[in-house]
CSV table of C-alpha atoms in Angstrom, one decimal:
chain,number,residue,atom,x,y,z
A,187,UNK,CA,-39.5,-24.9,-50.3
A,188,UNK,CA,-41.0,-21.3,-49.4
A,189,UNK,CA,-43.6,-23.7,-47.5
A,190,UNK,CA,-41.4,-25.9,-45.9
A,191,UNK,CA,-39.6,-23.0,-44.6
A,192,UNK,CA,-42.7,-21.3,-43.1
A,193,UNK,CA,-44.0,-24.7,-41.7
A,194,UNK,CA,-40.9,-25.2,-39.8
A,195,UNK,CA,-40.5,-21.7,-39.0
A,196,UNK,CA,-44.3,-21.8,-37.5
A,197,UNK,CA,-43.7,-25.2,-35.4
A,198,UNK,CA,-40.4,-23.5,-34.5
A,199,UNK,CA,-41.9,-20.3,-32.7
A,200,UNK,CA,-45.0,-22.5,-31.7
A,201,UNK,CA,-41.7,-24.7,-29.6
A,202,UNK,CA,-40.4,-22.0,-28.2
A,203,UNK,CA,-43.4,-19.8,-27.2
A,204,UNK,CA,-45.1,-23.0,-24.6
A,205,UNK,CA,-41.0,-23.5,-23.4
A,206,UNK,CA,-41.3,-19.9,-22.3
A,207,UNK,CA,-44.0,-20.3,-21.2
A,208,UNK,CA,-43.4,-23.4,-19.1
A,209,UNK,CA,-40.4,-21.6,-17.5
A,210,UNK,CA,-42.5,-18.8,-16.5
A,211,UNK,CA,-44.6,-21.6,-14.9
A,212,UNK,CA,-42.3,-23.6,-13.3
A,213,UNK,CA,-40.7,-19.6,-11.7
A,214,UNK,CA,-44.1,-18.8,-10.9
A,215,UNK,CA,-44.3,-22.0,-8.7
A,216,UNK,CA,-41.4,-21.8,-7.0
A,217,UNK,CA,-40.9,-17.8,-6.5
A,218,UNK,CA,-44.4,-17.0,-5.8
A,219,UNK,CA,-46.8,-19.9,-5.0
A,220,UNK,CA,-44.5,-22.6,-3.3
A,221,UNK,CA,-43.9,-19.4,-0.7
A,222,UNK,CA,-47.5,-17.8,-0.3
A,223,UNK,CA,-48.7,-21.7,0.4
A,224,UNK,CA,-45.8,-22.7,2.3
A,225,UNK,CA,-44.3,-19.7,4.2
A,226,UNK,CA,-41.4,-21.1,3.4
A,227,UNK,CA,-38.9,-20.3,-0.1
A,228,UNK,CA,-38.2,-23.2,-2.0
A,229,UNK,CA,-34.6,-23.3,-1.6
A,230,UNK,CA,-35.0,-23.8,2.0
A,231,UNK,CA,-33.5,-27.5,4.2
A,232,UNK,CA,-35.8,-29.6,6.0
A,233,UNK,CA,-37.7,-27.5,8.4
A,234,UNK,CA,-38.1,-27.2,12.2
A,235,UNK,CA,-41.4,-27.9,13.3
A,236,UNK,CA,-44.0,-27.2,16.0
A,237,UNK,CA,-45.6,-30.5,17.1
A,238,UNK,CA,-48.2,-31.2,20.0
A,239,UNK,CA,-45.4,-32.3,22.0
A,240,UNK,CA,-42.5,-29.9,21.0
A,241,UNK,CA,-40.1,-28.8,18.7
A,242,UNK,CA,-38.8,-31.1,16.6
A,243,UNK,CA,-37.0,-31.8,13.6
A,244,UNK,CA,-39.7,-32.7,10.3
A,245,UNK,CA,-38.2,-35.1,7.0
A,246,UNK,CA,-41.6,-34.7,5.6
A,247,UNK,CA,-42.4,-31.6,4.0
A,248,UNK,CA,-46.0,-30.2,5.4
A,249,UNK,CA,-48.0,-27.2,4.4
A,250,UNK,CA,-50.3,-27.5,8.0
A,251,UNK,CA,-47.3,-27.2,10.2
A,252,UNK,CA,-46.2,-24.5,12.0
A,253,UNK,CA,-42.8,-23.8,10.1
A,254,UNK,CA,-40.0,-22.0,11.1
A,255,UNK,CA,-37.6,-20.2,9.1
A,256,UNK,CA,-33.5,-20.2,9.0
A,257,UNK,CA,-31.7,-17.2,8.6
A,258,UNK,CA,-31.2,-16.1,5.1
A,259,UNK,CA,-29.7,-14.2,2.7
A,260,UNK,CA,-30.6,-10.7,2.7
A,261,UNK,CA,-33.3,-9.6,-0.7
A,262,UNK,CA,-31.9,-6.2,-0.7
A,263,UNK,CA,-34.9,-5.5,-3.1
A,264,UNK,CA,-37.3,-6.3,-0.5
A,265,UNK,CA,-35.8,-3.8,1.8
A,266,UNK,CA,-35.7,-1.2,-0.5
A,267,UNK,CA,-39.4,-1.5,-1.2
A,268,UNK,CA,-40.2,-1.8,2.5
A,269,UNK,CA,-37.7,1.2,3.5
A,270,UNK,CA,-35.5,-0.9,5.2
A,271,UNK,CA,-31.7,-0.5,5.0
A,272,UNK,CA,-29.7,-3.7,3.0
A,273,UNK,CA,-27.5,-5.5,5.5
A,274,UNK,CA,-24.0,-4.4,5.0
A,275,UNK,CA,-21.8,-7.4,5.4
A,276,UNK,CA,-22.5,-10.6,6.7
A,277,UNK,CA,-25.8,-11.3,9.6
A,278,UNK,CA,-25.1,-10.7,12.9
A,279,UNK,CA,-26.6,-11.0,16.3
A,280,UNK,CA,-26.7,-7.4,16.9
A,281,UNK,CA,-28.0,-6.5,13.6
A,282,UNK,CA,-30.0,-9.4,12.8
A,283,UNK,CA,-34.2,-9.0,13.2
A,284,UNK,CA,-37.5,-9.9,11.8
A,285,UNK,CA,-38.4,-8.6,8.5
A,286,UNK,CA,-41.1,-5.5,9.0
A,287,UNK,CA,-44.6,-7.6,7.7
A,288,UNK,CA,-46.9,-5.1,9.2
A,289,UNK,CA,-47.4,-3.5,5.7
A,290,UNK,CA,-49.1,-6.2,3.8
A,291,UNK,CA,-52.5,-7.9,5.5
A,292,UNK,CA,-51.6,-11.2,4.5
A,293,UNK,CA,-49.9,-12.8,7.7
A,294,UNK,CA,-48.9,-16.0,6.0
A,295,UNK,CA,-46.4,-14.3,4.0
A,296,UNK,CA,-43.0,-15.4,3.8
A,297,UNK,CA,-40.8,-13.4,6.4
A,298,UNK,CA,-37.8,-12.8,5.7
A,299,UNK,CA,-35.2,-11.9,8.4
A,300,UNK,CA,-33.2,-8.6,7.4
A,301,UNK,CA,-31.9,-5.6,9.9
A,302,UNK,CA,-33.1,-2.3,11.6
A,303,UNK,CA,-30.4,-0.2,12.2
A,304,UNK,CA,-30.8,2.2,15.3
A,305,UNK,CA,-32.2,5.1,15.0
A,306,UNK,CA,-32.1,6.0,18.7
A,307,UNK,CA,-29.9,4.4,21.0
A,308,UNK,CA,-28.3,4.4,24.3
A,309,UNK,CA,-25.8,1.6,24.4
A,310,UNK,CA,-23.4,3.0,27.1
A,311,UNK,CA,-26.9,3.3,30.0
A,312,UNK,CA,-25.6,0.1,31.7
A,313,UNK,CA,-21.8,1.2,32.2
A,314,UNK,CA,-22.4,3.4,34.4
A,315,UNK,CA,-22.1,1.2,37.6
A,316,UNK,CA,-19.3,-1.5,38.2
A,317,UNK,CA,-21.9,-4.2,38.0
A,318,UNK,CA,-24.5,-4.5,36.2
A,319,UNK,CA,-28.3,-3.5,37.0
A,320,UNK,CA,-30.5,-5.6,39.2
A,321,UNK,CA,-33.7,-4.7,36.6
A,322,UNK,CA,-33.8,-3.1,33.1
A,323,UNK,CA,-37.6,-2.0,32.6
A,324,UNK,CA,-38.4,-2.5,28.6
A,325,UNK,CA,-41.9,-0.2,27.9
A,326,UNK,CA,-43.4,-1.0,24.5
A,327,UNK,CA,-44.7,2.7,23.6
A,328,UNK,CA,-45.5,4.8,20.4
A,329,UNK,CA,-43.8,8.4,19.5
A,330,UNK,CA,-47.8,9.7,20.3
A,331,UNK,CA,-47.8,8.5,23.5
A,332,UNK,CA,-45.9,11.5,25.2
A,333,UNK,CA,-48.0,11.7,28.6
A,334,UNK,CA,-47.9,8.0,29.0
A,335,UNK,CA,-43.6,8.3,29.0
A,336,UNK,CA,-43.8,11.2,31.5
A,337,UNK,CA,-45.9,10.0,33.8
A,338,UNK,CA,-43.8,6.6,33.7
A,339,UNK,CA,-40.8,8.7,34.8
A,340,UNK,CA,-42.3,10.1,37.6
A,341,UNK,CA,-43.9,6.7,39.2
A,342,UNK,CA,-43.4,3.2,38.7
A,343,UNK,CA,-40.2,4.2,36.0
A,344,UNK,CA,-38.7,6.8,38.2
A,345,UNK,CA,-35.0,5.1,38.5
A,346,UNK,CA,-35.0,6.5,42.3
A,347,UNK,CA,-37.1,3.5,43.2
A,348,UNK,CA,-34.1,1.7,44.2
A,349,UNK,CA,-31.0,3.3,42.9
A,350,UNK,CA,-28.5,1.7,45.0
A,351,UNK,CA,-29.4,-2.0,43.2
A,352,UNK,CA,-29.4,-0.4,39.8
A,353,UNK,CA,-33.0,0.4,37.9
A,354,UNK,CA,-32.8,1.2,34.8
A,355,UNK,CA,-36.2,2.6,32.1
A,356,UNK,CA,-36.3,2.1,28.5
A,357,UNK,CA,-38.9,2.8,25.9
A,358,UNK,CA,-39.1,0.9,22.7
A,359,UNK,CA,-39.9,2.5,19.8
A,360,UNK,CA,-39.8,1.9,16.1
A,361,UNK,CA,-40.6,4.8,13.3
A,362,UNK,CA,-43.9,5.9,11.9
A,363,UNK,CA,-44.2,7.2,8.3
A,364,UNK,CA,-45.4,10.7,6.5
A,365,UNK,CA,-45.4,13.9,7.6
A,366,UNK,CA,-47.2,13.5,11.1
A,367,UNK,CA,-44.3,10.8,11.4
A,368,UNK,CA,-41.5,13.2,10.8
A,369,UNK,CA,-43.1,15.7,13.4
A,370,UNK,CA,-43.2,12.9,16.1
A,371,UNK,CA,-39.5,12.2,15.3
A,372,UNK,CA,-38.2,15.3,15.7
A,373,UNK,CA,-40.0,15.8,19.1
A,374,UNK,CA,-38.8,12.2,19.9
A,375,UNK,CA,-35.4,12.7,19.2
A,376,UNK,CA,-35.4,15.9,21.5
A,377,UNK,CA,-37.1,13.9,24.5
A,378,UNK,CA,-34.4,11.3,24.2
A,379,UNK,CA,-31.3,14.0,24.2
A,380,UNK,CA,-33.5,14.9,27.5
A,381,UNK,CA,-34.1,11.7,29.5
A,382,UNK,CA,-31.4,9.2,27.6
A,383,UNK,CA,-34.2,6.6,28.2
A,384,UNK,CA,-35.4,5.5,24.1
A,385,UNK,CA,-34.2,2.9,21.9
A,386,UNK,CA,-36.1,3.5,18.3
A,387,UNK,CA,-35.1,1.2,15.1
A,388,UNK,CA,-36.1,1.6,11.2
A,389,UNK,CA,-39.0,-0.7,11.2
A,390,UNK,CA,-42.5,0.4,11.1
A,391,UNK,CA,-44.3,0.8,14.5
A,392,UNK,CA,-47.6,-0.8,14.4
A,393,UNK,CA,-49.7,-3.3,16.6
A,394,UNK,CA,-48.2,-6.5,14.4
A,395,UNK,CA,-45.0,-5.4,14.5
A,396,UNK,CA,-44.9,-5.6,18.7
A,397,UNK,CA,-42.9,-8.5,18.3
A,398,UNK,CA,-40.1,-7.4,16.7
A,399,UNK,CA,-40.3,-4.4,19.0
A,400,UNK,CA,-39.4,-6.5,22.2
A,401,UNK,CA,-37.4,-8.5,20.3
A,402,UNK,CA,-35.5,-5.3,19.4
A,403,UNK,CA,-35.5,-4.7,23.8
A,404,UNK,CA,-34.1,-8.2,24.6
A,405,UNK,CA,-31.6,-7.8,22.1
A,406,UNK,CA,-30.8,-4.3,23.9
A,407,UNK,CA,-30.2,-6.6,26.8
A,408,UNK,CA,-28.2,-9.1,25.3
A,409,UNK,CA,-25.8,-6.4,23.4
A,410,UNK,CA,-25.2,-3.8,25.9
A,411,UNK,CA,-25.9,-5.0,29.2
A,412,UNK,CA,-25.1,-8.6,29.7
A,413,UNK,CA,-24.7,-8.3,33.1
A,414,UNK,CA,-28.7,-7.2,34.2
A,415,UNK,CA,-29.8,-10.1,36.8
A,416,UNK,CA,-33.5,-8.9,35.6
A,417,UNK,CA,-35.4,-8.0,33.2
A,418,UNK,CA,-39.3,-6.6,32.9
A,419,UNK,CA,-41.3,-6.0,29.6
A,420,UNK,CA,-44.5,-4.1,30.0
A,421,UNK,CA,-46.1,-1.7,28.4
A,422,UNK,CA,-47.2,2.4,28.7
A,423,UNK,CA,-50.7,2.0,30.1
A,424,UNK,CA,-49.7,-0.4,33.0
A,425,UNK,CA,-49.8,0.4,36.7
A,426,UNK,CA,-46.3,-1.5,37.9
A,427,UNK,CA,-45.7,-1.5,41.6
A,428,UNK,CA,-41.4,-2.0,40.9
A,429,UNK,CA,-41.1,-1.7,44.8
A,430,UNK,CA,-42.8,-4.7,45.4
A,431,UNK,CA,-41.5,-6.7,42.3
A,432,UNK,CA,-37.7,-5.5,43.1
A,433,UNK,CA,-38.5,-6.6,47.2
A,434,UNK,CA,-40.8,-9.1,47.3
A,435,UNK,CA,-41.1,-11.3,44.5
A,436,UNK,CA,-37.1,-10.8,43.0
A,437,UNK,CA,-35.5,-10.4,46.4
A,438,UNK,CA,-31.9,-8.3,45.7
A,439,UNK,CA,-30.4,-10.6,48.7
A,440,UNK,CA,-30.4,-13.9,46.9
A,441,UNK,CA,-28.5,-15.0,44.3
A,442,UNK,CA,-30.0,-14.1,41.0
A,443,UNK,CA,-31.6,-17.0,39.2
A,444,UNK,CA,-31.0,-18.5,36.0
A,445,UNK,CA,-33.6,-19.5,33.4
A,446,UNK,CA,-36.2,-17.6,35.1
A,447,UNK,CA,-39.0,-16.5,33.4
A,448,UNK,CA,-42.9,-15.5,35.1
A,449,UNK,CA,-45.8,-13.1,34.9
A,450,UNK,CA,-49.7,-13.9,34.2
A,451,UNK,CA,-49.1,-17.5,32.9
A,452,UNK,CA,-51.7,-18.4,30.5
A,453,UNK,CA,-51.7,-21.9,30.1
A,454,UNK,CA,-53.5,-24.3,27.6
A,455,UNK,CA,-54.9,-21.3,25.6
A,456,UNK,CA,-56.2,-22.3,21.9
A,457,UNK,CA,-55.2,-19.6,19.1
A,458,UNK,CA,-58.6,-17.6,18.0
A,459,UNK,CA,-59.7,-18.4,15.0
A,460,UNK,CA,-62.3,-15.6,14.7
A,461,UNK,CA,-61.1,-13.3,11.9
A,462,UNK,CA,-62.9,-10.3,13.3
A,463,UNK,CA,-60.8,-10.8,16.2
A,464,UNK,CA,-57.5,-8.5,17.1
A,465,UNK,CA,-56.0,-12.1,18.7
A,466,UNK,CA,-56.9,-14.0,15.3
A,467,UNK,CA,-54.4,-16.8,14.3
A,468,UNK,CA,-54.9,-18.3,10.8
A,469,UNK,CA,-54.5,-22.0,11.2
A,470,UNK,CA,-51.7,-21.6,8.0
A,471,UNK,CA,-49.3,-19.8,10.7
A,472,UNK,CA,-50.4,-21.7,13.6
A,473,UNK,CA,-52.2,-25.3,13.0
A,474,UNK,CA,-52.1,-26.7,16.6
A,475,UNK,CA,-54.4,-27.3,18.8
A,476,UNK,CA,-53.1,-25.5,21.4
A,477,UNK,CA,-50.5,-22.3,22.4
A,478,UNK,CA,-47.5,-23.6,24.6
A,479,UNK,CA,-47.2,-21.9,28.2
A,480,UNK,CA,-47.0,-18.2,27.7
A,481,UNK,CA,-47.4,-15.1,30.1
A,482,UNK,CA,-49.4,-12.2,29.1
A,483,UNK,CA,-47.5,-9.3,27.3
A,484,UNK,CA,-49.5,-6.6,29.2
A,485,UNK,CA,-46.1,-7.4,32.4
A,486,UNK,CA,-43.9,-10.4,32.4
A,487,UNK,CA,-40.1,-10.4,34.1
A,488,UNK,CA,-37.5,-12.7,33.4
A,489,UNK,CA,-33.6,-13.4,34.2
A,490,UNK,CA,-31.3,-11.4,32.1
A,491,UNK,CA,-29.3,-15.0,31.0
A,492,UNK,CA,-32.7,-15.5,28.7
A,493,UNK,CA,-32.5,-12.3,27.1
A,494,UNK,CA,-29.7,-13.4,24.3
A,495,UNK,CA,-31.0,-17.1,24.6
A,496,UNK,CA,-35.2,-16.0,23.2
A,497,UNK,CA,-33.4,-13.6,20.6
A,498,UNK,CA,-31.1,-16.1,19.5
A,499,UNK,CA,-34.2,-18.6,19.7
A,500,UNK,CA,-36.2,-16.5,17.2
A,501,UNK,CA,-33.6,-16.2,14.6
A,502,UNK,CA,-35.0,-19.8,13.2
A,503,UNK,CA,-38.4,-19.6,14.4
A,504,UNK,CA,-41.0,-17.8,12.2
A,505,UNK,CA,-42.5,-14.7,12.6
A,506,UNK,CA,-45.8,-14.5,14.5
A,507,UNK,CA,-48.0,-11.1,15.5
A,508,UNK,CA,-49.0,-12.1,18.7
A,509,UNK,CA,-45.7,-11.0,20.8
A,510,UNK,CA,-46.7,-12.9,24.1
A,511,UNK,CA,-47.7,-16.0,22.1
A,512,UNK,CA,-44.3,-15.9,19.9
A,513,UNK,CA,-41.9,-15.3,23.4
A,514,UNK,CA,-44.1,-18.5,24.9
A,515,UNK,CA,-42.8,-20.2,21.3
A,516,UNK,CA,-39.3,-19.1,21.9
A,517,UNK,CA,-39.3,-20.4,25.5
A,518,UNK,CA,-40.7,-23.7,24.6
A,519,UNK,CA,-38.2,-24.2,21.7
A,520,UNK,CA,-35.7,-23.6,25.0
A,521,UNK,CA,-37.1,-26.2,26.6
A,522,UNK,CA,-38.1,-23.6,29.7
A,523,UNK,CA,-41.2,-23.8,31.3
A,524,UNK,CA,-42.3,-20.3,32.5
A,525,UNK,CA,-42.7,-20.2,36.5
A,526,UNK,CA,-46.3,-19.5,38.4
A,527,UNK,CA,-46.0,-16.4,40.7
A,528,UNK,CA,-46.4,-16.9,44.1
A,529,UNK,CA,-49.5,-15.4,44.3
A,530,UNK,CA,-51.9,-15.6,41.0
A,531,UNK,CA,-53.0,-11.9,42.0
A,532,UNK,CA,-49.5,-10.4,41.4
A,533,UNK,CA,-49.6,-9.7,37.7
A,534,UNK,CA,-53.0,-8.9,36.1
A,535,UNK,CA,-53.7,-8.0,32.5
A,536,UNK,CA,-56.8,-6.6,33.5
A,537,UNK,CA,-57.8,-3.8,35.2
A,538,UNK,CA,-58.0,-4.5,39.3
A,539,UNK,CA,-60.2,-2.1,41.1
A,540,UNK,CA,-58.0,0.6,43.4
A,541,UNK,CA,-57.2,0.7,47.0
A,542,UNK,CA,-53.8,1.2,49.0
A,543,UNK,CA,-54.2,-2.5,50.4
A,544,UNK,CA,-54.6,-4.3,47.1
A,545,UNK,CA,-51.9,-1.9,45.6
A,546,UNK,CA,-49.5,-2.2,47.6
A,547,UNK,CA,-49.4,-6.3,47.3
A,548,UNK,CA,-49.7,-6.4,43.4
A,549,UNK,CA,-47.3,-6.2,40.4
A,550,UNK,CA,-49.5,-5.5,38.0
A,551,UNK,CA,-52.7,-3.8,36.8
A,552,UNK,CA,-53.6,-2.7,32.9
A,553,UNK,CA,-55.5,0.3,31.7
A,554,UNK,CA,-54.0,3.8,32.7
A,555,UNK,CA,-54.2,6.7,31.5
A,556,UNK,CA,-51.3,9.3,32.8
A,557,UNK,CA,-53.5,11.5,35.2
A,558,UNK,CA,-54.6,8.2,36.9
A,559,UNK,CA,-50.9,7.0,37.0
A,560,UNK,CA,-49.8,9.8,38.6
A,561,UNK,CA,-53.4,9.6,40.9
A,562,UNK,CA,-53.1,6.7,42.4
A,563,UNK,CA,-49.2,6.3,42.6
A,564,UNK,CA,-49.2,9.2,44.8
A,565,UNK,CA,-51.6,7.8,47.1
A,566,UNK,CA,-50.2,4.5,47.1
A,567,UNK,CA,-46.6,6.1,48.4
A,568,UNK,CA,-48.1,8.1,50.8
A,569,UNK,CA,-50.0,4.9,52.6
A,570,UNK,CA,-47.9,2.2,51.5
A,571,UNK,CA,-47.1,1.2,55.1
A,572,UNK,CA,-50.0,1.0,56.7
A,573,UNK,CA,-51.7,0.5,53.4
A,574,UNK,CA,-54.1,-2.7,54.7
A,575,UNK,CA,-54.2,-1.1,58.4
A,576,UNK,CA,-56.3,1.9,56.9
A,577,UNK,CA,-58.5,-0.4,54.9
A,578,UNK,CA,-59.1,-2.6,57.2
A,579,UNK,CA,-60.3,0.9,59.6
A,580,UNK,CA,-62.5,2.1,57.2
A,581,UNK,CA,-64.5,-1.4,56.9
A,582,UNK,CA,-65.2,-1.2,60.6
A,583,UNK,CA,-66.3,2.2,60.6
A,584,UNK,CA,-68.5,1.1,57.7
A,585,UNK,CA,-69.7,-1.9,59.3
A,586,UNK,CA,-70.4,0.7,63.0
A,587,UNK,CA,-72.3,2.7,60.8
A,588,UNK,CA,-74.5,0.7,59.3
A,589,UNK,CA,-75.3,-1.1,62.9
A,590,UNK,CA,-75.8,2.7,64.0
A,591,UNK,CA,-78.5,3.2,61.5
């Protein structure tokens, strides 16, 4: 009997021990493995898909498409290991963001879409006026770059450019960590209580998160000033000739248009699969072939309708580094092609050699540093009207010279 007992007792535990085990198994593969493969949680619908032809709606269930992700519950866990404030109450448009992914170096991971409170805001900067502003200026810049800010506010981000149409500055911001971190947001914090012209939220400021950074600036837009006919994003170490954008290319006399969205359009572009590369795209987020229409993140401008429409678009689109690339995403979901500028010399993302003629008939021109800014924006005021006139002076006295000699 002592014998029987053990035997069963033995095949007993022996039962139980590979049923625990094939729980943990079966939790394994659908808290941790489904997700790291997938991008996706297992509890999720029938996802949205990227196809060579659009968005559309996928039955089958495919690890090598580009997946997009629903809103979902908030993993209050996941927040507090991140340092990310739980969502109190139910997701909202105003509150509801990207997750912060920058902290891991696996970009496949699932993203989960939580909140970042404000740290810094300035929701009343658009109530000034009884209608609303003709541009809103969004500058992607980082608590270090203190120069770059200054000299922005006394050039191309100077609100006096055209103050009877309404011009309005901000810089985005998220946080940075440690000591060094704390430092740069006390000095922040007393810059903004100066100039009223920084939105900052709790999410981690970093190269990958630029994304959710803009996204953070378009929902600005969409919450607090509704009524902007225009808006630019660009970032701190652009030249921007606003004059000439505001005039030329938006024109304040005509009736502000609708679905608009321009810049440096970079069409038929194939994600970079080099993994050395800071543009790299693993083929797990981004299978196709090719990028939809996009415009280069380094200046593109767009009508303030779109604002709520691409935020509201990324809330079920998934997460991707590459900010320019992602908008393009959002816009194509929309179904809105972005517009060619008039001229394709308008907005560069490179750097365009300097003279008063080709200055003063740009929109853009990338790599500044603050003493140059304020350099050349100087000199571009002071011959802006007879900018070409001047060139065109000092070729002939060239050209006489060498004849002379």
């Amino acid at each position: 009997m002592q014998w029987r007992r053990r035997h069963c007792c033995t095949h007993t535990a022996k039962l139980l021990y590979v049923l625990s085990l094939l729980g943990v198994l079966i939790f394994l593969a659908h808290q941790v493995w489904l997700p790291k493969l997938t991008g996706m949680a297992w509890w999720r619908a029938n996802p949205v898909v990227y196809g060579g032809g659009g968005l559309n709606m996928s039955s089958k269930y495919s690890l090598w498409r580009f997946v997009t992700i629903h809103q979902a519950d908030v993993n209050t866990s996941f927040h507090k290991k991140e340092g990310v404030s739980p969502l109190q109450g139910k997701p909202s448009f105003e509150n509801t963001a990207l997750a912060n992914t920058s902290q891991t170096h696996d970009l496949s991971a699932t993203v989960n879409h939580g909140t970042f409170p404000y740290i810094i805001n300035e929701p009343d900067k658009c109530t000034k006026g009884q209608h609303g502003p003709f541009l809103v200026l969004l500058i992607a810049t980082e608590a270090r770059q203190v120069e770059a800010r200054n000299a922005i506010r006394q050039t191309w981000g100077n609100e006096s450019v055209a103050p009877a149409l309404g011009f309005i500055r901000l810089f985005l911001l998220g946080k940075n960590e440690g000591e060094l971190g704390l430092l740069q947001q006390r000095m922040l914090e007393a810059e903004s209580q100066r100039y009223h012209d920084i939105i900052q939220q709790d999410f981690l400021d970093s190269y990958k998160n630029l994304t959710i950074k803009t996204l953070m600036g378009m929902n600005w837009v969409a919450m607090h000033c509704p009524q902007a006919s225009y808006v630019m994003k660009t970032d701190s170490d652009m030249f921007v000739n606003t004059e000439y954008l505001i005039y030329k290319l938006l024109r304040p006399g005509l009736k502000p248009k609708r679905n608009f969205f321009t810049g440096n359009n970079m069409r038929g572009f194939a994600p970079n699969r080099n993994k050395n590369s800071k543009w790299y795209m693993p083929p797990e987020l981004y299978p196709s072939e090719k990028y939809p229409t996009f415009c280069s993140g380094t200046g593109y401008v767009f009508s303030g309708d779109l604002a709520s429409k691409i935020f509201q678009a990324s809330l079920s689109i998934r997460h991707l580094h590459l900010e320019d690339v992602y908008v393009g995403i959002c816009l194509a979901k929309l179904q809105i092609e972005p517009t060619p500028p008039p001229n394709e010399f308008l907005f560069n993302h490179w750097r365009v050699s300097y003279s008063s003629c080709k200055y003063s008939h740009l929109i853009t021109s990338h790599g500044f540093h603050p003493n140059e800014l304020l350099k050349y924006w100087h000199h571009l005021q002071s011959n802006k009207h007879n900018a070409c006139i001047n060139t065109f002076k000092e070729k002939e006295s060239r050209m006489h010279t060498t004849r002379m000699n």
